[in-house]
Coordinates of N, CA and C in Angstrom, one line a residue:
M1 N 146.7 73.5 26.0 CA 145.5 74.3 26.2 C 146.1 75.7 27.0
A2 N 145.0 76.6 26.8 CA 145.4 78.0 27.3 C 144.1 78.4 27.9
I3 N 144.5 79.3 29.1 CA 143.4 80.1 29.5 C 143.3 81.5 28.9
L4 N 141.9 81.7 28.5 CA 141.6 82.6 27.7 C 141.0 84.0 28.5
T5 N 141.3 85.1 27.9 CA 140.8 86.3 28.7 C 139.4 86.5 28.5
I6 N 138.6 86.3 29.9 CA 137.1 86.6 29.6 C 136.8 88.0 29.6
R7 N 136.0 88.4 28.4 CA 135.5 89.8 28.2 C 134.4 90.1 29.2
T8 N 134.4 91.3 29.5 CA 133.3 91.7 30.5 C 132.5 92.8 30.0
I9 N 131.7 93.0 30.6 CA 130.4 94.3 30.4 C 131.3 95.4 29.7
G10 N 130.7 95.8 28.8 CA 131.3 97.0 28.0 C 132.0 96.7 26.9
D11 N 132.4 95.4 26.6 CA 133.2 94.8 25.6 C 132.3 94.8 24.3
Q12 N 132.4 95.4 23.3 CA 131.5 95.4 22.2 C 131.3 94.0 21.6
V13 N 132.4 93.0 21.8 CA 132.0 91.7 21.1 C 130.7 91.1 21.9
L14 N 130.5 91.6 23.0 CA 129.4 90.9 24.0 C 128.0 91.3 23.4
A15 N 128.1 92.4 22.6 CA 126.8 92.9 22.2 C 126.4 92.8 20.7
N16 N 127.0 92.0 20.2 CA 126.8 91.5 18.7 C 126.5 90.2 18.5
R17 N 125.4 89.7 17.7 CA 125.0 88.6 17.5 C 126.4 87.8 16.6
S18 N 126.5 86.6 17.1 CA 127.7 85.7 16.7 C 127.3 85.2 15.3
T19 N 128.3 84.7 14.4 CA 128.2 84.1 13.3 C 128.5 82.8 13.2
E20 N 127.7 81.9 12.4 CA 127.8 80.4 12.4 C 129.4 80.0 12.1
I21 N 129.5 78.9 12.6 CA 130.8 78.3 12.4 C 130.6 77.3 11.3
E22 N 131.5 77.2 10.4 CA 131.3 76.5 9.2 C 132.4 75.4 9.0
T23 N 133.6 75.7 9.7 CA 134.9 74.7 9.4 C 135.0 74.0 10.8
F24 N 135.2 72.8 10.7 CA 135.5 71.9 11.8 C 136.9 71.5 11.7
D25 N 137.8 72.0 12.3 CA 139.1 71.8 12.2 C 140.0 71.7 13.3
A26 N 141.1 71.7 13.4 CA 142.2 71.6 14.6 C 142.0 72.9 15.2
A27 N 141.8 73.9 14.5 CA 141.9 75.2 15.2 C 140.6 75.3 16.3
L28 N 139.4 74.8 15.6 CA 138.2 74.7 16.3 C 138.2 74.0 17.6
S29 N 139.0 72.8 17.4 CA 139.1 71.7 18.5 C 139.9 72.5 19.7
R30 N 141.0 73.0 19.2 CA 141.8 74.0 20.1 C 141.0 74.9 21.0
L31 N 140.1 75.6 20.1 CA 139.3 76.6 20.8 C 138.4 76.1 21.8
I32 N 137.9 74.9 21.6 CA 136.9 74.2 22.6 C 137.6 73.7 23.7
D33 N 138.7 73.4 23.5 CA 139.8 72.8 24.7 C 139.9 74.1 25.5
D34 N 140.5 75.1 24.9 CA 140.8 76.3 25.7 C 139.7 76.9 26.3
M35 N 138.5 76.8 25.5 CA 137.2 77.4 26.4 C 136.9 76.5 27.6
F36 N 137.0 75.3 27.6 CA 136.6 74.5 28.7 C 137.6 74.6 29.9
E37 N 139.0 74.9 29.4 CA 140.0 75.0 30.7 C 139.7 76.7 31.2
T38 N 139.3 77.6 30.5 CA 139.0 79.0 30.9 C 137.7 78.8 31.7
M39 N 136.8 78.0 31.2 CA 135.3 77.9 32.2 C 135.6 77.2 33.4
Y40 N 136.5 76.3 33.3 CA 136.6 75.5 34.8 C 137.6 76.4 35.7
D41 N 138.5 77.2 35.2 CA 139.5 78.0 35.9 C 138.6 79.2 36.5
A42 N 137.8 79.7 35.7 CA 136.9 80.9 36.3 C 136.5 81.1 37.5
P43 N 135.8 80.0 38.3 CA 135.2 79.0 37.7 C 133.6 79.3 37.3
G44 N 133.1 78.4 36.2 CA 131.8 78.7 35.6 C 131.2 77.5 35.2
V45 N 129.9 77.6 34.9 CA 129.3 76.1 34.5 C 129.0 76.4 33.0
G46 N 129.4 77.7 32.3 CA 129.1 77.7 30.8 C 130.0 79.1 30.2
L47 N 130.5 78.9 29.1 CA 131.1 79.9 28.6 C 131.0 80.0 27.0
A48 N 130.6 81.1 26.5 CA 130.3 81.2 25.2 C 131.6 82.1 24.4
G49 N 131.4 81.7 23.1 CA 132.6 82.4 22.3 C 132.7 83.9 22.6
P50 N 131.5 84.7 22.3 CA 132.0 86.0 22.5 C 132.6 86.5 23.9
Q51 N 132.5 85.6 25.0 CA 132.9 86.0 26.2 C 134.6 85.8 26.2
V52 N 135.0 85.2 25.1 CA 136.4 85.0 25.0 C 136.9 85.7 23.9
G53 N 136.1 86.6 23.2 CA 136.5 87.5 22.0 C 136.3 86.8 20.9
V54 N 135.7 85.6 20.7 CA 135.3 85.0 19.4 C 134.1 85.3 19.1
P55 N 133.6 86.0 18.2 CA 132.2 86.2 17.6 C 131.7 85.1 17.1
K56 N 131.7 83.9 17.4 CA 131.2 82.6 16.8 C 130.1 82.0 17.5
R57 N 129.2 81.2 16.9 CA 128.0 80.6 17.6 C 128.6 79.3 18.3
I58 N 129.3 79.4 19.4 CA 129.9 78.1 20.2 C 129.6 78.5 21.5
F59 N 129.6 77.3 22.1 CA 129.3 77.6 23.6 C 129.8 76.2 24.4
V60 N 130.5 76.4 25.4 CA 130.7 75.0 26.4 C 130.0 75.2 27.4
Y61 N 129.8 73.9 28.0 CA 129.2 74.1 29.4 C 129.4 72.7 30.1
D62 N 129.2 72.8 31.5 CA 129.2 71.6 32.4 C 128.2 71.8 33.5
A63 N 126.9 71.4 33.4 CA 126.0 71.6 34.4 C 125.8 70.4 35.3
G64 N 126.9 69.6 35.4 CA 127.2 68.5 36.4 C 127.3 67.1 35.8
D65 N 127.0 67.1 34.4 CA 127.0 65.8 33.8 C 128.2 65.6 32.7
G66 N 129.3 66.5 33.0 CA 130.5 66.6 32.3 C 130.6 67.5 31.1
P67 N 131.8 67.8 30.7 CA 131.7 68.8 29.6 C 131.1 68.6 28.4
E68 N 130.4 69.6 27.8 CA 129.6 69.4 26.7 C 130.0 70.8 25.8
V69 N 129.8 70.6 24.4 CA 129.8 71.8 23.6 C 128.6 71.9 22.6
F70 N 128.0 73.1 22.3 CA 127.1 73.2 21.3 C 127.6 74.2 20.3
I71 N 127.7 74.0 19.0 CA 127.8 74.8 17.9 C 126.8 75.1 17.1
N72 N 126.5 76.3 16.8 CA 125.6 76.8 15.9 C 124.1 76.3 16.5
P73 N 123.8 76.7 17.8 CA 122.6 76.0 18.3 C 121.4 76.8 17.8
E74 N 120.1 76.2 18.0 CA 118.8 76.7 17.9 C 118.1 76.3 19.1
L75 N 117.4 77.2 19.7 CA 116.4 77.0 20.8 C 115.1 76.8 20.1
V76 N 114.6 75.4 20.2 CA 113.5 75.1 19.3 C 112.3 75.1 20.4
V77 N 112.4 74.6 21.6 CA 111.4 74.7 22.7 C 111.8 75.5 23.9
A78 N 111.0 76.3 24.3 CA 111.3 76.9 25.8 C 109.8 77.2 26.3
D79 N 109.5 76.3 27.4 CA 108.1 76.6 28.0 C 108.4 76.5 29.3
G80 N 107.4 76.7 30.2 CA 107.2 76.9 31.7 C 107.9 77.8 32.1
E81 N 108.2 77.9 33.4 CA 108.7 79.2 34.1 C 109.4 78.7 35.3
W82 N 110.8 79.4 35.3 CA 111.5 79.0 36.7 C 112.5 80.1 37.1
V83 N 112.4 80.7 38.1 CA 113.2 81.9 38.7 C 114.0 81.3 39.7
Y84 N 115.3 81.8 39.3 CA 116.2 81.3 39.9 C 117.5 82.4 39.8
E85 N 118.5 82.4 41.1 CA 119.5 83.3 41.1 C 120.5 82.9 39.9
E86 N 120.9 83.9 39.2 CA 122.0 83.6 38.1 C 123.0 84.7 38.1
G87 N 124.4 84.1 37.7 CA 125.4 85.2 37.4 C 126.0 85.0 36.3
C88 N 127.0 85.8 36.0 CA 127.7 85.6 34.6 C 128.9 86.0 34.6
L89 N 130.0 85.2 34.2 CA 131.4 85.4 34.2 C 131.9 87.0 33.4
S90 N 130.9 87.5 32.6 CA 131.1 88.8 31.9 C 130.4 89.9 32.7
V91 N 129.9 89.7 33.7 CA 129.3 90.5 34.7 C 129.7 90.1 36.2
P92 N 131.0 90.1 36.4 CA 131.5 89.4 37.7 C 131.0 90.1 38.9
N93 N 130.8 89.2 39.9 CA 130.6 89.6 41.2 C 129.2 90.1 41.4
Y94 N 128.2 89.6 40.4 CA 126.8 90.1 40.6 C 125.9 89.0 40.4
W95 N 124.8 88.9 41.1 CA 124.1 87.7 41.0 C 122.4 88.5 41.1
W96 N 121.6 87.9 40.2 CA 120.2 88.4 40.3 C 119.1 87.2 40.2
E97 N 117.9 87.5 40.7 CA 116.9 86.5 40.4 C 116.3 86.6 39.0
I98 N 116.5 85.7 38.2 CA 116.1 86.0 36.6 C 115.0 84.9 36.4
R99 N 114.0 85.3 35.8 CA 112.9 84.5 35.4 C 113.1 83.9 33.8
R100 N 113.1 82.6 33.7 CA 113.6 82.2 32.5 C 112.5 80.9 32.3
P101 N 112.4 80.3 31.0 CA 111.5 79.0 30.8 C 112.3 78.1 31.8
G102 N 111.4 77.1 32.2 CA 111.9 76.1 33.0 C 112.4 75.0 32.2
H103 N 112.0 74.7 31.0 CA 112.3 73.7 30.2 C 112.5 74.0 28.7
V104 N 113.7 73.6 28.1 CA 114.0 74.0 26.8 C 114.4 72.7 26.0
V105 N 114.4 72.8 24.9 CA 115.0 71.9 23.8 C 116.0 72.6 22.7
M106 N 117.2 72.1 22.7 CA 118.2 73.0 21.9 C 118.6 72.0 20.9
R107 N 118.7 72.4 19.5 CA 119.4 71.6 18.6 C 120.6 72.3 18.1
G108 N 121.5 71.7 17.6 CA 123.0 72.1 17.1 C 123.9 71.1 16.7
L109 N 125.1 71.4 16.6 CA 126.1 70.7 16.4 C 127.1 70.1 17.5
D110 N 127.8 69.0 17.6 CA 128.9 68.7 18.6 C 130.2 69.1 18.0
R111 N 131.1 68.8 18.5 CA 132.5 69.4 18.2 C 132.9 68.6 16.8
D112 N 132.4 67.7 16.6 CA 132.7 67.0 15.3 C 131.8 67.3 14.1
G113 N 130.8 68.2 14.3 CA 130.0 68.8 13.4 C 128.7 68.0 13.3
K114 N 128.5 66.7 14.2 CA 127.4 66.1 14.1 C 126.2 66.5 14.8
P115 N 124.9 66.3 14.2 CA 123.7 66.8 14.7 C 123.6 66.4 16.2
Q116 N 123.0 67.2 17.1 CA 122.6 66.7 18.5 C 121.3 67.7 18.7
E117 N 120.8 66.9 19.8 CA 119.6 67.5 20.5 C 119.7 67.5 22.1
V118 N 119.5 68.4 22.7 CA 119.7 68.3 24.3 C 118.3 68.8 24.8
E119 N 117.7 68.2 25.8 CA 116.6 68.7 26.4 C 116.9 69.1 27.8
G120 N 116.6 70.0 28.3 CA 117.1 70.6 29.6 C 116.1 71.2 30.5
E121 N 116.1 70.8 31.8 CA 115.2 71.5 32.7 C 116.2 71.9 33.9
G122 N 115.6 72.5 34.9 CA 116.3 72.9 35.9 C 117.7 73.8 35.5
L123 N 118.8 73.5 36.2 CA 120.1 74.2 36.0 C 120.7 74.0 34.5
L124 N 120.5 72.7 34.0 CA 121.0 72.5 32.4 C 120.1 73.4 31.5
G125 N 118.8 73.5 31.7 CA 117.9 74.3 30.8 C 118.3 75.7 31.0
R126 N 118.7 76.2 32.1 CA 119.1 77.6 32.6 C 120.4 78.1 31.8
V127 N 121.3 76.8 32.0 CA 122.7 77.3 31.3 C 122.6 77.2 29.8
L128 N 121.9 76.4 29.1 CA 121.8 76.4 27.8 C 121.0 77.9 27.3
Q129 N 120.1 78.3 27.9 CA 119.3 79.8 27.6 C 120.5 80.8 27.9
H130 N 121.1 80.7 28.9 CA 122.1 81.9 29.4 C 123.1 81.9 28.1
E131 N 124.0 80.7 27.8 CA 124.9 80.7 26.7 C 124.4 81.3 25.3
Y132 N 123.1 80.7 25.0 CA 122.5 81.0 23.9 C 122.4 82.6 23.8
D133 N 121.8 83.1 24.8 CA 121.8 84.7 25.0 C 123.2 85.4 24.6
H134 N 124.1 84.9 25.0 CA 125.4 85.4 24.7 C 125.5 85.5 23.1
L135 N 125.2 84.3 22.4 CA 125.5 84.1 21.1 C 124.5 85.2 20.3
N136 N 123.6 85.8 20.9 CA 122.7 86.6 20.3 C 123.0 88.1 20.7
G137 N 124.1 88.4 21.3 CA 124.6 89.7 21.9 C 123.7 90.1 23.1
M138 N 123.2 89.3 23.9 CA 122.5 89.4 25.1 C 123.2 89.2 26.5
L139 N 123.3 90.2 27.4 CA 123.9 89.9 28.6 C 122.8 89.8 29.5
L140 N 123.0 89.2 30.7 CA 122.2 88.8 31.7 C 121.3 90.2 32.2
I141 N 122.1 91.5 32.3 CA 121.6 92.5 32.8 C 120.2 93.0 31.9
E142 N 120.2 92.5 30.8 CA 119.0 92.7 30.0 C 117.9 92.0 30.2
R143 N 118.1 91.0 31.3 CA 116.9 90.1 31.7 C 116.5 90.8 32.9
L144 N 117.0 91.8 33.5 CA 116.6 92.6 34.7 C 115.5 93.2 34.4
G145 N 114.5 93.5 35.3 CA 113.7 94.5 35.6 C 114.3 96.1 35.0
E146 N 113.5 96.9 34.8 CA 113.8 98.3 34.6 C 114.4 98.8 35.8
S147 N 114.1 98.7 37.2 CA 114.5 99.3 38.0 C 115.9 98.7 38.6
E148 N 116.1 97.3 38.5 CA 117.3 96.6 38.7 C 118.2 97.0 37.9
R149 N 118.0 97.2 36.5 CA 119.1 97.3 35.4 C 119.2 98.7 35.8
K150 N 118.6 99.7 36.1 CA 119.0 101.1 36.4 C 120.1 101.1 37.5
A151 N 119.3 100.5 38.5 CA 120.3 100.4 39.9 C 121.8 99.8 39.5
F152 N 121.8 99.0 38.6 CA 123.2 98.4 38.3 C 123.9 99.3 37.5
R153 N 123.4 100.0 36.3 CA 124.1 100.9 35.7 C 124.5 102.1 36.6
R154 N 123.7 102.5 37.6 CA 124.1 103.6 38.4 C 125.3 103.3 39.4
E155 N 125.4 101.9 39.8 CA 126.4 101.4 40.5 C 127.8 101.4 39.7
M156 N 127.6 101.0 38.5 CA 128.6 100.7 37.5 C 129.5 102.2 37.3
R157 N 128.5 103.2 37.2 CA 128.9 104.7 36.9 C 129.7 105.0 38.3
E158 N 129.2 104.8 39.4 CA 129.7 105.3 40.5 C 131.0 104.7 40.7
R159 N 131.3 103.3 40.4 CA 132.5 102.6 40.5 C 133.5 103.2 39.5
L160 N 132.9 103.6 38.5 CA 134.1 104.4 37.5 C 134.4 105.6 37.9
I161 N 133.7 106.4 38.6 CA 134.2 107.6 39.2 C 135.1 107.4 40.4
D162 N 134.7 106.6 41.3 CA 135.6 106.3 42.2 C 136.9 105.7 42.0
S163 N 137.2 105.1 40.7 CA 138.3 104.4 40.4 C 139.4 105.4 39.6

């Protein structure tokens, strides 16, 4: 297994919708294992393909019940509301209160290509949504209100000028 480089804000791979995975082979299995190792090393609770430079519809996560993977996921139910502090490995050292649905149901495939469905509330529901956003080219900052997003961008510009 290998620790992969986590792509951060500004990397174009994070801004595009990922493509479906069609081949389930040894290379995919290695990618999944490497993604888990990278996620735990970071440390994080989820990691999507684009975050390691792989523009494919795959993410790994561990919301406390052990390692899981979703391939070609679909968000089929999203209801309720829950505001909670959230961060992102691709936007390191920042945390914001983010409003998301409190309950979700996601369908997709497991590492062997078998169908799976997961229902999540609380942290699990949040992780599923956060990683799903990555597969659609959406970063956490796009969930911020306009004033928070502008303040973040201003701070990023100032850091670039100072460095």
